CSV table of C-alpha atoms and ligand atoms in Angstrom, one decimal:
chain,number,residue,atom,x,y,z
F,179,VAL,CA,-19.9,44.5,19.2
F,180,LEU,CA,-17.4,46.2,16.9
F,181,THR,CA,-16.4,49.9,17.4
F,182,LYS,CA,-15.5,51.8,14.3
F,183,PRO,CA,-12.8,54.5,14.2
F,184,ASN,CA,-15.5,57.2,14.2
F,185,GLY,CA,-16.8,55.9,17.5
F,186,THR,CA,-20.0,54.3,16.2
F,187,THR,CA,-20.7,50.7,17.1
F,188,VAL,CA,-21.9,47.8,15.0
F,189,VAL,CA,-23.5,44.7,16.4
F,190,ARG,CA,-22.8,41.5,14.5
F,191,THR,CA,-24.3,38.1,15.3
F,192,PHE,CA,-22.6,34.9,14.5
F,193,GLN,CA,-24.2,31.6,13.7
F,194,PHE,CA,-22.4,28.3,14.0
F,195,SER,CA,-23.4,25.3,12.0
F,196,VAL,CA,-22.3,22.1,13.6
F,197,HIS,CA,-22.1,18.9,11.6
F,198,THR,CA,-21.7,15.8,13.8
F,199,GLN,CA,-20.9,13.6,10.9
F,200,GLY,CA,-17.2,13.3,9.9
F,201,THR,CA,-16.3,14.8,6.6
F,202,PRO,CA,-13.9,13.2,4.1
F,203,GLU,CA,-11.4,16.0,4.8
F,204,SER,CA,-11.6,15.5,8.6
F,205,GLU,CA,-11.3,11.7,8.3
F,206,GLY,CA,-8.4,12.2,6.0
F,207,LEU,CA,-6.6,14.4,8.6
F,208,SER,CA,-7.1,11.8,11.4
F,209,GLN,CA,-5.9,9.0,9.2
F,210,ARG,CA,-2.8,11.0,8.2
F,211,PHE,CA,-2.1,11.8,11.9
F,212,GLU,CA,-2.4,8.1,12.6
F,213,LYS,CA,0.0,7.2,9.7
F,214,PHE,CA,2.6,9.7,11.0
F,215,LEU,CA,2.4,8.0,14.5
F,216,VAL,CA,2.8,4.6,12.9
F,217,GLY,CA,5.7,5.7,10.9
F,218,GLN,CA,7.5,7.1,13.9
F,219,ASN,CA,6.8,3.9,15.9
F,220,LEU,CA,8.3,1.9,13.1
F,221,ILE,CA,11.5,3.9,13.1
F,222,CYS,CA,11.7,3.4,16.9
F,223,ASP,CA,11.5,-0.3,16.3
F,224,GLU,CA,14.3,-0.1,13.7
F,225,LEU,CA,16.5,1.8,16.2
F,226,GLU,CA,15.7,-0.9,18.9
F,227,THR,CA,16.8,-3.6,16.4
F,228,ILE,CA,20.1,-1.8,15.9
F,229,ALA,CA,20.6,-1.3,19.6
F,230,ASP,CA,19.9,-5.0,20.3
F,231,GLY,CA,22.4,-6.0,17.5
F,232,LEU,CA,25.3,-3.9,18.9
F,233,PRO,CA,28.2,-4.3,18.5
F,234,HIS,CA,28.6,-7.1,15.9
F,235,SER,CA,25.1,-8.1,14.7
F,236,VAL,CA,24.0,-4.9,12.9
F,237,ASP,CA,23.2,-4.8,9.2
F,238,LEU,CA,25.2,-1.7,8.2
F,239,GLN,CA,23.1,-1.0,5.2
F,240,VAL,CA,20.0,-0.9,7.3
F,241,CYS,CA,21.8,1.1,9.9
F,242,LEU,CA,22.8,3.8,7.4
F,243,ARG,CA,19.3,3.8,5.8
F,244,THR,CA,17.7,4.3,9.3
F,245,ALA,CA,20.2,7.0,10.1
F,246,GLN,CA,19.3,8.9,6.9
F,247,ARG,CA,15.5,8.5,7.3
F,248,LEU,CA,15.3,9.3,11.0
F,249,LEU,CA,15.3,13.1,11.0
F,250,PRO,CA,13.1,13.4,7.8
F,251,VAL,CA,10.5,11.0,9.3
F,252,VAL,CA,10.4,12.7,12.6
F,253,LYS,CA,10.4,16.3,11.2
F,254,ALA,CA,7.6,15.5,8.7
F,255,ALA,CA,5.5,14.2,11.5
F,256,HIS,CA,6.2,17.1,13.8
F,257,ASP,CA,5.5,19.6,11.0
F,258,PHE,CA,2.2,17.9,10.3
F,259,GLU,CA,1.2,18.0,14.0
F,260,GLU,CA,2.3,21.6,14.5
F,261,GLN,CA,1.0,23.1,11.3
F,262,VAL,CA,-2.2,21.1,10.8
F,263,ILE,CA,-3.3,19.3,13.9
F,264,PHE,CA,-2.4,21.9,16.7
F,265,PRO,CA,-4.1,24.8,15.0
F,266,VAL,CA,-7.3,22.8,14.5
F,267,LEU,CA,-7.3,21.9,18.1
F,268,LYS,CA,-6.6,25.4,19.3
F,269,ARG,CA,-9.6,26.7,17.3
F,270,LYS,CA,-11.9,24.5,19.4
F,271,GLY,CA,-12.3,27.3,21.9
F,272,PRO,CA,-11.7,28.4,25.5
F,273,GLN,CA,-12.7,25.0,27.0
F,274,LEU,CA,-9.3,23.8,25.7
F,275,THR,CA,-7.1,26.4,27.5
F,276,GLN,CA,-5.3,23.6,29.3
F,277,LEU,CA,-4.8,21.9,26.0
F,278,ALA,CA,-2.9,25.0,24.7
F,279,GLU,CA,-0.3,24.5,27.5
F,280,THR,CA,0.0,20.8,26.6
F,281,LEU,CA,0.5,21.6,22.9
F,282,ASP,CA,3.3,24.0,23.9
F,283,ARG,CA,4.9,21.3,25.9
F,284,LEU,CA,4.6,18.8,23.0
F,285,ARG,CA,6.1,21.4,20.6
F,286,PHE,CA,9.0,21.8,23.0
F,287,GLU,CA,9.5,18.0,23.1
F,288,HIS,CA,9.5,18.0,19.3
F,289,TRP,CA,12.4,20.4,19.2
F,290,GLY,CA,14.4,18.2,21.6
F,291,ASP,CA,13.6,15.0,19.7
F,292,GLU,CA,14.7,16.6,16.4
F,293,GLU,CA,18.1,17.7,17.9
F,294,TYR,CA,18.4,14.2,19.4
F,295,ALA,CA,17.6,12.6,16.0
F,296,LEU,CA,20.4,14.6,14.4
F,297,ASP,CA,22.8,13.4,17.0
F,298,ILE,CA,21.8,9.8,16.4
F,299,ASN,CA,22.2,10.3,12.6
F,300,TYR,CA,25.9,11.3,13.3
F,301,ALA,CA,26.4,8.5,15.8
F,302,LEU,CA,25.1,5.8,13.5
F,303,ARG,CA,27.1,6.9,10.6
F,304,GLU,CA,30.2,7.0,12.8
F,305,TYR,CA,29.4,3.5,13.9
F,306,ALA,CA,28.9,2.3,10.3
F,307,ARG,CA,32.3,3.8,9.5
F,308,ARG,CA,34.3,2.7,12.5
F,309,GLY,CA,32.5,-0.3,13.9
F,310,ASP,CA,33.3,-1.3,17.5
F,311,LYS,CA,36.0,1.4,17.7
F,312,VAL,CA,33.2,3.8,18.7
F,313,ASN,CA,31.9,3.7,22.3
F,314,ILE,CA,29.3,1.0,21.9
F,315,GLU,CA,27.9,1.4,25.4
F,316,SER,CA,27.4,5.1,24.8
F,317,LEU,CA,25.7,4.5,21.4
F,318,SER,CA,23.4,1.9,22.9
F,319,TRP,CA,22.4,4.2,25.8
F,320,MET,CA,21.8,7.0,23.3
F,321,LEU,CA,19.6,4.9,21.0
F,322,ARG,CA,17.6,3.5,23.9
F,323,GLY,CA,17.1,7.0,25.4
F,324,PHE,CA,15.8,8.3,22.1
F,325,PHE,CA,13.3,5.5,21.2
F,326,GLU,CA,12.0,5.1,24.8
F,327,GLY,CA,11.4,8.8,25.1
F,328,MET,CA,9.9,8.9,21.6
F,329,ARG,CA,7.6,6.0,22.3
F,330,ARG,CA,6.3,7.8,25.5
F,331,HIS,CA,5.6,10.9,23.4
F,332,LEU,CA,3.9,8.8,20.7
F,333,ALA,CA,1.8,7.0,23.2
F,334,PHE,CA,0.6,10.3,24.6
F,335,ASP,CA,-0.1,11.6,21.1
F,336,ARG,CA,-2.1,8.5,20.3
F,337,GLU,CA,-4.0,8.1,23.6
F,338,TYR,CA,-4.7,11.8,24.4
F,339,LEU,CA,-4.3,13.9,21.2
F,340,LEU,CA,-5.6,11.7,18.5
F,341,PRO,CA,-9.0,11.2,20.1
F,342,ILE,CA,-9.4,14.9,20.7
F,343,ALA,CA,-8.3,15.6,17.1
F,344,SER,CA,-10.8,13.0,15.7
F,345,GLU,CA,-13.6,14.5,17.8
F,346,VAL,CA,-12.8,18.1,16.9
F,347,MET,CA,-12.3,17.4,13.2
F,348,SER,CA,-15.6,15.4,13.1
F,349,THR,CA,-17.5,18.4,14.4
F,350,ARG,CA,-17.0,21.3,12.1
F,351,CYS,CA,-17.8,24.7,13.6
F,352,MET,CA,-18.0,27.2,10.7
F,353,PRO,CA,-18.6,30.8,11.8
F,354,ARG,CA,-21.0,32.7,9.5
F,355,VAL,CA,-21.4,36.4,9.8
F,356,ALA,CA,-25.0,37.4,9.6
F,357,GLN,CA,-26.0,40.4,7.5
F,358,PRO,CA,-26.5,43.6,9.7
A,288,FE2,FE1,4.1,14.8,18.7
């Protein structure tokens, strides 16, 4: 029921058409989400290889490349989740009120991981420049703290968020305003 400025009310009815088959667009979004998760897991593996190779068995070219790619890879994935996936999930409706809190928590974790990724970028470049003159134990602890936390986040994204996203995006709910 809509109330106009002059006080009169208008009743509008809404019809929802639900398609249970996935659309090319929705399948594309799920696949892109999956690719971003895979990409982040791969960069975690690269960081683990570096951590395992400290202090003297690290390929410095790989180290620098990973340092440069880290933040862009993480940021692109976070932007996709926050700007594409989260809004789609939020539109699902009131039955997902608890999900809204979860999405806020995930967004908060994204911010923390992006700051952490920037710190790792600096630390790896410093290591490439100064070798074992940097604090190796601290660098190792830093790298492991990052990729272990990131893998936990990614596992949650994959096990909890991706199935919901796939389900929501395979069921399109398009509101249509009926003529009064
Ligand atoms: Fe995420």
